[in-house]
Tab-separated table of C-alpha atoms in Angstrom:
chain	number	residue	atom	x	y	z
A	1	MET	CA	10.984	4.498	-17.985
A	2	ALA	CA	8.181	6.032	-20.935
A	3	HIS	CA	5.116	5.693	-21.702
A	4	SER	CA	2.400	5.873	-23.891
A	5	ASP	CA	4.978	7.751	-25.817
A	6	SER	CA	6.484	5.436	-26.620
A	7	THR	CA	4.610	4.203	-30.042
A	8	HIS	CA	4.698	7.786	-31.005
A	9	ASN	CA	6.354	6.558	-34.821
A	10	ASN	CA	3.832	3.930	-35.190
A	11	LEU	CA	6.869	1.462	-34.114
A	12	PRO	CA	4.820	-0.214	-31.417
A	13	ILE	CA	7.832	-1.887	-29.289
A	14	SER	CA	8.134	-5.451	-28.024
A	15	THR	CA	9.106	-7.060	-25.421
A	16	LEU	CA	12.782	-4.794	-24.199
A	17	PRO	CA	15.387	-6.655	-22.135
A	18	THR	CA	15.633	-5.520	-18.684
A	19	HIS	CA	18.235	-3.948	-18.320
A	20	LEU	CA	17.385	-0.790	-21.121
A	21	ASP	CA	16.437	2.015	-19.680
A	22	ALA	CA	14.447	4.135	-20.398
A	23	ALA	CA	16.180	5.989	-22.973
A	24	ALA	CA	16.333	3.210	-24.931
A	25	THR	CA	12.500	2.666	-25.294
A	26	LEU	CA	12.310	6.098	-26.538
A	27	ALA	CA	15.503	4.814	-29.684
A	28	VAL	CA	13.146	2.165	-30.677
A	29	ALA	CA	10.643	4.513	-31.269
A	30	ALA	CA	12.895	6.850	-32.321
A	31	ASN	CA	13.156	8.850	-36.318
A	32	ASN	CA	15.573	10.896	-37.551
A	33	ALA	CA	12.534	14.324	-37.290
A	34	ASP	CA	14.521	17.862	-38.350
A	35	ILE	CA	14.459	18.713	-34.055
A	36	ASP	CA	17.491	22.161	-34.377
A	37	ALA	CA	19.648	20.819	-31.348
A	38	ILE	CA	19.889	24.857	-30.277
A	39	GLN	CA	16.185	25.370	-29.858
A	40	LEU	CA	15.497	22.207	-27.824
A	41	ARG	CA	18.225	23.122	-25.711
A	42	ARG	CA	17.259	26.679	-24.748
A	43	LYS	CA	13.363	25.198	-23.691
A	44	ILE	CA	15.160	22.736	-22.070
A	45	ASP	CA	17.057	25.734	-20.359
A	46	TRP	CA	13.818	28.260	-19.946
A	47	HIS	CA	12.121	25.423	-18.604
A	48	ILE	CA	14.349	23.460	-16.493
A	49	MET	CA	16.735	25.843	-15.077
A	50	PRO	CA	14.627	28.244	-13.400
A	51	LEU	CA	13.670	25.652	-11.381
A	52	MET	CA	16.808	24.064	-10.471
A	53	CYS	CA	18.557	27.752	-9.482
A	54	ILE	CA	15.884	28.832	-7.485
A	55	MET	CA	15.545	25.945	-5.783
A	56	TYR	CA	19.816	25.648	-4.719
A	57	LEU	CA	18.920	28.906	-3.766
A	58	ILE	CA	16.560	28.171	-0.867
A	59	THR	CA	18.103	25.368	-0.056
A	60	PHE	CA	20.928	26.799	0.173
A	61	MET	CA	19.666	30.038	2.078
A	62	ASP	CA	17.605	27.552	4.318
A	63	LYS	CA	21.101	25.606	5.142
A	64	THR	CA	23.261	28.983	6.201
A	65	THR	CA	19.871	29.731	8.409
A	66	LEU	CA	22.089	28.653	11.759
A	67	GLY	CA	25.180	30.282	10.476
A	68	GLU	CA	23.054	33.906	9.997
A	69	ALA	CA	21.534	32.548	13.606
A	70	ALA	CA	24.120	33.225	15.456
A	71	VAL	CA	24.040	36.928	16.178
A	72	LEU	CA	20.309	36.501	15.926
A	73	GLY	CA	21.126	35.437	20.122
A	74	ILE	CA	20.592	32.273	18.520
A	75	GLU	CA	23.144	30.909	21.593
A	76	GLN	CA	21.703	32.949	23.737
A	77	GLY	CA	17.953	31.761	22.433
A	78	ALA	CA	18.861	27.925	23.059
A	79	HIS	CA	21.270	28.066	25.740
A	80	LEU	CA	24.507	27.218	23.261
A	81	SER	CA	28.000	27.337	24.148
A	82	THR	CA	30.618	27.317	21.064
A	83	THR	CA	30.971	23.854	21.103
A	84	GLN	CA	27.768	22.747	20.870
A	85	PHE	CA	26.831	25.566	17.885
A	86	ASN	CA	29.653	23.848	16.017
A	87	TRP	CA	28.117	20.439	16.212
A	88	LEU	CA	25.269	22.070	15.417
A	89	GLY	CA	26.846	22.804	12.118
A	90	THR	CA	28.585	19.370	12.386
A	91	ILE	CA	25.297	17.014	12.553
A	92	PHE	CA	24.024	18.158	10.201
A	93	TYR	CA	26.605	16.570	8.345
A	94	PHE	CA	26.721	13.685	9.695
A	95	SER	CA	23.262	12.576	8.313
A	96	TYR	CA	23.883	14.121	5.003
A	97	LEU	CA	27.276	11.459	5.302
A	98	ILE	CA	25.168	8.446	6.629
A	99	PHE	CA	22.169	9.329	4.485
A	100	GLN	CA	23.651	9.343	1.341
A	101	TYR	CA	24.005	6.004	-0.543
A	102	PRO	CA	20.350	5.318	0.917
A	103	GLN	CA	19.149	8.192	-1.049
A	104	ASN	CA	20.705	7.938	-4.326
A	105	LEU	CA	19.661	4.627	-4.415
A	106	ALA	CA	15.756	6.372	-3.556
A	107	LEU	CA	17.099	8.311	-6.595
A	108	GLN	CA	17.457	5.942	-8.720
A	109	ARG	CA	14.475	4.190	-7.733
A	110	PHE	CA	12.205	6.790	-6.997
A	111	PRO	CA	11.177	9.141	-10.157
A	112	VAL	CA	14.304	11.890	-9.607
A	113	GLY	CA	12.026	15.038	-9.798
A	114	LYS	CA	9.179	13.888	-7.311
A	115	TRP	CA	11.076	12.170	-4.548
A	116	MET	CA	13.575	15.582	-4.448
A	117	SER	CA	9.870	17.642	-3.738
A	118	ILE	CA	8.882	15.520	-1.043
A	119	ASN	CA	12.165	15.718	0.074
A	120	ILE	CA	12.210	19.361	-0.382
A	121	PHE	CA	8.999	19.638	0.928
A	122	LEU	CA	10.143	17.648	4.661
A	123	TRP	CA	13.102	20.169	4.885
A	124	ALA	CA	10.713	22.986	5.355
A	125	VAL	CA	8.085	21.814	7.555
A	126	VAL	CA	12.374	20.938	10.269
A	127	LEU	CA	12.981	24.197	8.992
A	128	CYS	CA	9.560	25.559	10.629
A	129	CYS	CA	9.908	23.076	13.751
A	130	HIS	CA	13.940	25.000	14.138
A	131	ALA	CA	11.711	27.806	15.798
A	132	ALA	CA	9.883	26.071	18.183
A	133	CYS	CA	13.918	24.646	19.974
A	134	THR	CA	14.819	26.197	22.524
A	135	SER	CA	17.631	24.176	24.079
A	136	PHE	CA	20.854	22.506	22.386
A	137	ALA	CA	19.298	18.727	22.495
A	138	GLY	CA	16.455	20.561	20.281
A	139	LEU	CA	18.397	22.321	17.399
A	140	PHE	CA	20.233	18.498	17.191
A	141	VAL	CA	17.707	16.578	16.269
A	142	VAL	CA	16.359	19.159	13.471
A	143	ARG	CA	19.823	19.299	12.470
A	144	PHE	CA	20.042	16.269	11.867
A	145	LEU	CA	16.798	15.779	10.132
A	146	LEU	CA	17.368	18.151	8.089
A	147	GLY	CA	21.081	16.497	6.433
A	148	ILE	CA	18.790	13.490	5.903
A	149	CYS	CA	16.369	15.873	3.345
A	150	GLU	CA	19.457	17.788	1.975
A	151	GLY	CA	21.047	14.306	1.135
A	152	ALA	CA	18.857	14.532	-2.047
A	153	ILE	CA	19.103	17.416	-3.060
A	154	THR	CA	22.927	17.816	-5.045
A	155	PRO	CA	23.274	14.518	-6.157
A	156	GLY	CA	19.297	15.062	-8.122
A	157	PHE	CA	20.637	17.905	-9.144
A	158	MET	CA	24.209	15.665	-10.988
A	159	ILE	CA	21.393	13.443	-12.543
A	160	VAL	CA	18.791	15.262	-13.444
A	161	THR	CA	21.444	17.873	-15.142
A	162	SER	CA	23.226	14.634	-16.794
A	163	MET	CA	19.779	13.641	-18.197
A	164	PHE	CA	19.575	17.066	-20.069
A	165	TYR	CA	22.964	18.473	-21.018
A	166	THR	CA	25.779	16.697	-22.740
A	167	ARG	CA	29.029	16.723	-21.024
A	168	ALA	CA	30.128	20.016	-22.526
A	169	GLU	CA	27.620	21.997	-21.647
A	170	GLN	CA	26.709	20.263	-18.064
A	171	THR	CA	29.702	22.589	-16.482
A	172	ARG	CA	28.101	25.363	-16.956
A	173	ARG	CA	24.714	24.624	-16.323
A	174	VAL	CA	26.116	23.047	-13.024
A	175	GLY	CA	28.438	26.478	-12.355
A	176	TYR	CA	24.484	28.084	-12.468
A	177	TRP	CA	21.926	26.253	-10.333
A	178	PHE	CA	25.357	26.430	-7.529
A	179	LEU	CA	26.044	30.064	-7.555
A	180	MET	CA	22.994	30.668	-6.542
A	181	ASN	CA	24.238	30.226	-3.702
A	182	GLY	CA	25.263	33.409	-3.595
A	183	PHE	CA	22.238	34.643	-3.875
A	184	ALA	CA	20.433	32.820	-1.612
A	185	VAL	CA	23.397	34.918	1.147
A	186	ILE	CA	22.720	38.382	0.257
A	187	ILE	CA	18.378	37.905	-0.083
A	188	LEU	CA	19.021	35.596	4.018
A	189	GLY	CA	21.805	38.660	4.142
A	190	PHE	CA	18.411	41.360	4.090
A	191	VAL	CA	16.083	39.257	5.992
A	192	ALA	CA	18.403	38.597	9.044
A	193	TYR	CA	18.478	42.365	8.636
A	194	GLY	CA	14.643	43.435	8.909
A	195	VAL	CA	13.881	40.249	11.671
A	196	LEU	CA	16.685	41.875	13.506
A	197	HIS	CA	14.704	45.527	14.147
A	198	THR	CA	11.970	42.927	14.547
A	199	HIS	CA	10.841	43.198	18.496
A	200	THR	CA	8.576	39.983	19.992
A	201	SER	CA	7.840	40.320	23.453
A	202	HIS	CA	8.297	35.279	23.252
A	203	PHE	CA	9.803	35.585	19.482
A	204	MET	CA	13.591	35.900	19.099
A	205	PRO	CA	14.532	36.970	15.713
A	206	TRP	CA	16.397	33.741	14.574
A	207	GLN	CA	13.306	32.648	15.128
A	208	TRP	CA	11.442	34.581	12.750
A	209	LEU	CA	13.955	33.826	10.392
A	210	MET	CA	13.183	30.187	10.217
A	211	ILE	CA	9.533	30.473	10.286
A	212	ILE	CA	10.254	32.700	7.193
A	213	THR	CA	12.583	30.781	5.583
A	214	GLY	CA	10.652	26.760	5.884
A	215	GLY	CA	7.162	29.056	5.158
A	216	ILE	CA	9.893	29.903	1.613
A	217	THR	CA	10.789	26.864	1.212
A	218	LEU	CA	7.672	25.406	1.444
A	219	LEU	CA	6.134	26.788	-1.045
A	220	THR	CA	9.243	26.494	-3.284
A	221	SER	CA	8.093	22.195	-2.785
A	222	LEU	CA	4.769	22.752	-3.894
A	223	LEU	CA	5.938	24.017	-7.079
A	224	PHE	CA	8.084	21.876	-7.609
A	225	TRP	CA	6.386	18.904	-7.676
A	226	PHE	CA	4.205	20.024	-10.174
A	227	PHE	CA	6.318	21.676	-12.692
A	228	PHE	CA	9.623	19.775	-11.725
A	229	PRO	CA	10.627	17.341	-14.858
A	230	ASP	CA	11.568	13.434	-14.373
A	231	SER	CA	12.898	12.682	-17.233
A	232	PRO	CA	13.895	14.097	-20.569
A	233	THR	CA	12.066	10.996	-21.457
A	234	ASN	CA	8.215	11.898	-19.663
A	235	ALA	CA	9.162	15.881	-19.705
A	236	TRP	CA	5.774	17.298	-19.247
A	237	PHE	CA	7.191	20.626	-21.413
A	238	LEU	CA	8.381	18.239	-24.364
A	239	THR	CA	6.499	17.031	-27.662
A	240	PRO	CA	7.015	13.321	-28.352
A	241	GLN	CA	9.051	14.100	-31.039
A	242	GLU	CA	11.210	16.699	-28.843
A	243	ARG	CA	11.264	13.914	-26.336
A	244	ILE	CA	13.338	11.876	-28.504
A	245	ALA	CA	15.294	13.868	-29.749
A	246	ALA	CA	16.732	15.381	-26.168
A	247	VAL	CA	17.566	11.449	-25.391
A	248	GLN	CA	19.613	11.341	-28.803
A	249	ARG	CA	20.973	14.159	-28.032
A	250	ILE	CA	23.037	13.799	-25.202
A	251	LYS	CA	23.955	10.458	-26.721
A	252	VAL	CA	27.313	11.469	-26.379
A	253	ASN	CA	27.731	11.201	-22.904
A	254	GLN	CA	27.436	7.178	-23.617
A	255	ALA	CA	25.402	7.806	-19.400
A	256	GLY	CA	21.690	6.723	-20.101
A	257	VAL	CA	18.977	8.304	-18.739
A	258	GLU	CA	16.651	6.965	-15.459
A	259	ASN	CA	18.066	2.679	-15.045
A	260	LYS	CA	16.289	1.593	-12.070
A	261	LEU	CA	18.128	-1.215	-12.306
A	262	PHE	CA	21.319	-2.034	-9.502
A	263	LYS	CA	24.459	-3.949	-10.858
A	264	ILE	CA	26.078	-5.059	-8.504
A	265	GLU	CA	29.529	-6.041	-10.370
A	266	GLN	CA	29.882	-1.762	-11.894
A	267	PHE	CA	30.027	-1.546	-7.760
A	268	TYR	CA	32.692	-3.493	-6.878
A	269	GLU	CA	34.730	-1.849	-10.519
A	270	THR	CA	33.802	1.515	-9.210
A	271	VAL	CA	35.351	1.233	-5.301
A	272	LYS	CA	38.217	-0.938	-7.089
A	273	ASP	CA	38.874	2.496	-8.575
A	274	PRO	CA	41.596	4.495	-7.892
A	275	LYS	CA	40.258	7.576	-9.022
A	276	THR	CA	37.050	6.916	-7.050
A	277	TRP	CA	38.667	7.870	-3.556
A	278	LEU	CA	40.821	10.657	-5.452
A	279	LEU	CA	37.608	12.255	-6.121
A	280	ALA	CA	36.838	11.357	-2.188
A	281	PHE	CA	39.242	13.579	-1.297
A	282	PHE	CA	38.690	15.951	-3.316
A	283	ALA	CA	35.894	16.543	-2.097
A	284	ALA	CA	36.511	15.933	0.884
A	285	ALA	CA	39.257	18.541	0.548
A	286	ALA	CA	38.494	21.152	-0.563
A	287	ASN	CA	35.166	21.241	1.424
A	288	VAL	CA	36.983	22.140	4.416
A	289	VAL	CA	36.253	25.913	3.292
A	290	ASN	CA	33.156	25.520	3.832
A	291	SER	CA	32.771	25.701	7.381
A	292	LEU	CA	32.908	29.733	6.946
A	293	THR	CA	29.188	29.184	6.089
A	294	ASN	CA	28.630	28.233	9.931
A	295	GLN	CA	31.560	31.247	10.662
A	296	ARG	CA	31.758	33.514	8.514
A	297	GLN	CA	29.204	35.912	10.576
A	298	LEU	CA	31.024	35.287	14.163
A	299	ILE	CA	34.095	35.946	12.635
A	300	VAL	CA	34.044	39.029	10.663
A	301	ALA	CA	31.755	39.918	13.596
A	302	GLN	CA	36.225	39.557	15.612
A	303	PHE	CA	37.316	41.456	13.096
A	304	GLY	CA	35.247	44.900	15.311
A	305	PHE	CA	31.798	45.009	13.147
A	306	ASN	CA	28.841	45.046	15.100
A	307	ASP	CA	26.212	42.988	14.285
A	308	ILE	CA	23.972	45.766	11.563
A	309	GLN	CA	27.359	46.580	10.005
A	310	THR	CA	27.403	42.311	9.789
A	311	THR	CA	24.784	41.277	8.989
A	312	LEU	CA	24.790	43.667	5.887
A	313	LEU	CA	28.722	42.264	4.875
A	314	GLY	CA	27.319	38.888	4.635
A	315	CYS	CA	25.970	40.115	1.896
A	316	VAL	CA	29.132	41.301	0.247
A	317	ASP	CA	30.104	37.296	0.850
A	318	GLY	CA	27.517	36.463	-1.525
A	319	VAL	CA	28.396	38.867	-4.522
A	320	VAL	CA	32.228	37.874	-4.395
A	321	GLU	CA	31.062	33.911	-4.704
A	322	ILE	CA	28.663	34.737	-7.937
A	323	LEU	CA	30.945	36.661	-8.980
A	324	THR	CA	33.650	33.848	-8.919
A	325	ILE	CA	31.660	30.406	-10.053
A	326	PHE	CA	30.790	32.768	-13.006
A	327	LEU	CA	34.383	33.320	-13.545
A	328	GLY	CA	34.887	29.457	-12.472
A	329	VAL	CA	32.759	27.776	-14.978
A	330	THR	CA	33.314	30.654	-17.544
A	331	LEU	CA	36.824	29.512	-17.457
A	332	ALA	CA	36.539	25.422	-17.309
A	333	SER	CA	34.562	25.636	-20.399
A	334	GLN	CA	37.372	26.925	-22.338
A	335	SER	CA	39.037	24.797	-24.081
A	336	TYR	CA	42.068	25.358	-23.823
A	337	ILE	CA	42.358	26.251	-20.159
A	338	GLY	CA	39.318	23.164	-19.031
A	339	ARG	CA	38.515	22.435	-16.125
A	340	ALA	CA	41.397	21.331	-14.256
A	341	TYR	CA	43.686	24.586	-14.191
A	342	ALA	CA	41.011	26.477	-13.680
A	343	GLY	CA	39.701	24.710	-10.610
A	344	VAL	CA	43.735	25.728	-9.763
A	345	LEU	CA	43.498	29.507	-10.569
A	346	MET	CA	40.496	29.817	-8.098
A	347	TYR	CA	42.738	28.945	-5.892
A	348	ILE	CA	45.899	30.771	-6.148
A	349	PRO	CA	43.615	33.827	-4.294
A	350	ALA	CA	42.184	32.215	-2.348
A	351	ILE	CA	45.426	29.952	-0.557
A	352	LEU	CA	46.981	34.257	-0.545
A	353	GLY	CA	43.551	35.891	1.478
A	354	ALA	CA	43.907	33.209	4.181
A	355	ILE	CA	47.292	33.569	4.101
A	356	LEU	CA	46.936	37.512	4.825
A	357	VAL	CA	43.702	37.076	6.604
A	358	SER	CA	45.569	34.971	9.789
A	359	THR	CA	48.539	37.418	9.159
A	360	LEU	CA	47.986	40.869	8.639
A	361	PRO	CA	47.469	42.918	11.791
A	362	PHE	CA	44.513	43.088	14.277
A	363	SER	CA	43.854	46.277	14.049
A	364	ASN	CA	43.839	46.354	10.589
A	365	LYS	CA	40.442	45.459	10.091
A	366	VAL	CA	39.814	46.827	6.785
A	367	GLY	CA	43.067	44.440	5.087
A	368	LEU	CA	41.579	41.775	6.855
A	369	LEU	CA	38.268	41.942	5.518
A	370	PHE	CA	39.060	41.614	1.778
A	371	SER	CA	41.201	39.050	2.673
A	372	TYR	CA	38.351	37.060	3.712
A	373	TRP	CA	36.468	38.681	1.075
A	374	ILE	CA	39.364	36.812	-1.769
A	375	SER	CA	40.297	32.713	0.582
A	376	ILE	CA	36.196	33.006	-1.026
A	377	PHE	CA	38.008	32.087	-4.086
A	378	ALA	CA	38.097	28.539	-2.608
A	379	ILE	CA	34.094	27.594	-2.891
A	380	THR	CA	34.096	28.120	-6.955
A	381	PRO	CA	36.106	25.069	-7.262
A	382	PHE	CA	34.167	22.202	-5.936
A	383	PRO	CA	31.527	23.638	-8.338
A	384	ILE	CA	33.214	23.239	-11.619
A	385	PHE	CA	34.591	19.337	-9.835
A	386	LEU	CA	30.803	19.054	-9.675
A	387	GLY	CA	30.321	19.358	-13.137
A	388	TRP	CA	33.274	17.627	-14.348
A	389	VAL	CA	31.936	14.672	-12.397
A	390	ALA	CA	28.196	14.860	-13.667
A	391	SER	CA	30.114	14.350	-17.014
A	392	ILE	CA	32.650	11.311	-16.521
A	393	THR	CA	30.481	9.136	-14.247
A	394	ALA	CA	26.549	8.331	-14.536
A	395	GLY	CA	26.188	5.595	-11.603
A	396	ILE	CA	24.905	6.433	-8.242
A	397	THR	CA	27.899	4.659	-6.780
A	398	THR	CA	30.405	7.422	-7.601
A	399	ASN	CA	28.749	10.570	-6.606
A	400	ALA	CA	27.834	8.652	-3.494
A	401	ILE	CA	30.762	8.416	-2.645
A	402	VAL	CA	31.739	12.221	-3.798
A	403	LEU	CA	28.851	13.339	-1.170
A	404	CYS	CA	29.441	11.227	1.401
A	405	ALA	CA	33.477	12.675	1.217
A	406	TYR	CA	31.973	16.091	1.120
A	407	ALA	CA	30.001	15.212	4.308
A	408	THR	CA	32.830	14.259	6.647
A	409	GLY	CA	34.616	17.341	5.009
A	410	ASN	CA	32.758	19.734	5.902
A	411	ALA	CA	31.655	18.642	9.137
A	412	VAL	CA	34.826	17.415	10.077
A	413	SER	CA	36.139	20.625	9.787
A	414	GLN	CA	33.680	22.169	11.707
A	415	PHE	CA	35.484	21.695	15.188
A	416	MET	CA	38.564	24.473	14.093
A	417	TRP	CA	36.414	26.761	15.112
A	418	LYS	CA	36.978	26.416	18.842
A	419	ALA	CA	37.368	29.121	20.971
A	420	GLN	CA	40.329	29.826	22.583
A	421	TYR	CA	41.762	30.068	18.801
A	422	GLN	CA	39.946	33.315	18.427
A	423	PRO	CA	39.888	35.840	17.359
A	424	ARG	CA	42.728	34.530	15.289
A	425	ASN	CA	42.038	31.540	14.414
A	426	HIS	CA	44.910	30.726	13.003
A	427	ILE	CA	44.875	27.426	12.656
A	428	PRO	CA	41.562	26.836	11.456
A	429	TRP	CA	42.957	29.292	9.048
A	430	ALA	CA	45.994	27.380	8.513
A	431	VAL	CA	44.616	23.854	8.233
A	432	ILE	CA	42.336	26.236	4.778
A	433	THR	CA	44.591	27.068	3.861
A	434	CYS	CA	46.595	23.532	3.796
A	435	THR	CA	43.324	21.797	2.349
A	436	ASN	CA	43.127	23.831	-0.272
A	437	PHE	CA	47.119	23.827	-1.594
A	438	ALA	CA	46.672	19.945	-1.343
A	439	SER	CA	42.782	20.338	-3.246
A	440	ALA	CA	44.535	22.485	-6.168
A	441	VAL	CA	46.983	18.999	-6.344
A	442	ALA	CA	44.565	17.367	-6.085
A	443	LEU	CA	42.968	17.805	-9.897
A	444	LEU	CA	46.332	18.667	-11.071
A	445	VAL	CA	46.117	15.210	-10.828
A	446	LEU	CA	43.672	13.958	-11.562
A	447	ARG	CA	43.554	15.442	-15.138
A	448	HIS	CA	46.539	13.625	-15.802
A	449	LEU	CA	44.846	10.546	-15.182
A	450	TYR	CA	41.959	11.353	-17.210
A	451	TRP	CA	44.554	12.345	-19.979
A	452	ARG	CA	46.661	9.588	-19.447
A	453	GLU	CA	43.251	7.239	-19.596
A	454	ASN	CA	41.517	8.762	-21.981
A	455	LYS	CA	45.185	8.725	-24.369
A	456	ARG	CA	45.153	4.548	-23.927
A	457	ARG	CA	41.006	4.221	-24.824
A	458	ASP	CA	41.800	6.565	-28.132
A	459	SER	CA	45.140	4.254	-29.356
A	460	GLU	CA	43.066	0.658	-28.902
A	461	THR	CA	40.502	-0.500	-31.904
A	462	ARG	CA	37.009	-0.062	-30.966
A	463	ASP	CA	34.641	-2.293	-31.000
A	464	GLU	CA	31.412	-1.399	-32.388
A	465	LYS	CA	28.956	-4.505	-31.574
A	466	TYR	CA	30.122	-3.869	-27.654
A	467	ASP	CA	28.874	-0.352	-28.683
A	468	ALA	CA	25.222	-1.239	-29.171
A	469	ILE	CA	23.079	-4.047	-28.540
A	470	TYR	CA	19.966	-4.905	-31.386
A	471	VAL	CA	16.487	-5.078	-30.254
A	472	LYS	CA	13.377	-6.299	-32.503
A	473	THR	CA	10.777	-4.571	-32.471
A	474	ASP	CA	6.219	-6.415	-33.477
A	475	SER	CA	6.524	-5.537	-36.645
A	476	GLY	CA	10.640	-7.316	-36.557
A	477	GLU	CA	12.524	-4.329	-37.156
A	478	GLU	CA	16.157	-4.503	-35.591
A	479	ARG	CA	17.238	-1.708	-34.011
A	480	GLN	CA	19.883	-0.682	-33.028
A	481	ILE	CA	20.806	0.396	-29.109
A	482	ASP	CA	23.393	1.908	-27.922
A	483	LYS	CA	24.687	0.446	-25.131
A	484	ALA	CA	25.030	4.887	-23.261
A	485	SER	CA	21.145	2.915	-22.599
A	486	ALA	CA	23.106	-0.019	-20.378
A	487	PRO	CA	22.645	1.015	-16.162
A	488	CYS	CA	25.179	2.396	-15.126
A	489	ALA	CA	26.330	1.835	-10.602
A	490	SER	CA	29.393	3.704	-11.019
């Protein structure tokens, strides 16, 4: 909530209804100060996007250390079987799933930036603890704890993106911080290449990888604590008038800013809406392909490349991911294409790549490698989808359901990579092909449902009284507050 800055316009605010959010507090005090919208957006971009991009890069780099560790000796050092290694990938997402709704409630209850910073700090400590584990049981525990902390990052970023940017701007911004995953893969690849040449008597390369990445994350959490804002209403880099303008700028979202109230009726409305569960289906199906995060090094090694070649070739994965996500969000931002069609366009080469990996002769390792890289196009529709979700809902329930489904898809897909399917992995690639196709269909169905609903709403007569409420200042003046300031649980 805004505090001392709410009286800057010499209009002291009387007691506001408790169901209004921080945006309402500023809106009551607002005058029509002339703030250049483009300049304001640029200022917001320069102050929060670098931090979001750095943080998403670090968290994804940390999350994929398990995949890199596969060629750095973790299976031998911790005496892991193939099934146990897969469980380490799965338990991360199971804990993510279990704690997703509590994390979303905490993000609503506490300052978003501070809560994420605490989770990132704990994440760093847990990551460093990986290096002390020499058994499956120890790694199982730290991976479980890591999943709990991860549960605050993506929903927190979605909340912040929706608080600072209009719907039209959100897809590109989500894409920008999501494509940091690609940079994370590149950086981690070079770090792994370096530690692969590190020889110490009692410390294996994979343990050095955990210590290095954990230390970087620890420093980043401190940077995040001091410089990342909780909302536009208290952003340290904005003047009082700019804070008001930032809130006014996103009124078109009809979503409110930083509301702390949970409304049970909106929760029930959300869970009864079939579209919510179609969103969840897409989030689950679209992330089956994300199982490649932990398996990619093993897959490329099975094509016939040695450990050093596999580590360096992994950097190309990151380049492909950066280029495809940038292409995808650029297409999605074009009004004549839109999010759903852009996602479907990305799935076409991805499905082709998955089919080729499974059908090309196994002796053609270069062809298999390029087919695998083409299959990475399937990563792109999910960040496009996240931008879509952020623009159509402001509440925690939909976000929690979507991200629980995301965790479910990631968790169960780890088990399809069985030792008995290696080295061709026909079954996993067939599953990826089918889920990619189902995800593309789900996007088209979602687009049709929302188009039909928008058409129905446009045909209705707008009730201006429904869209606004009024509060009185201490001076007795009535101020209109958009209904966007009301809370959303959905």
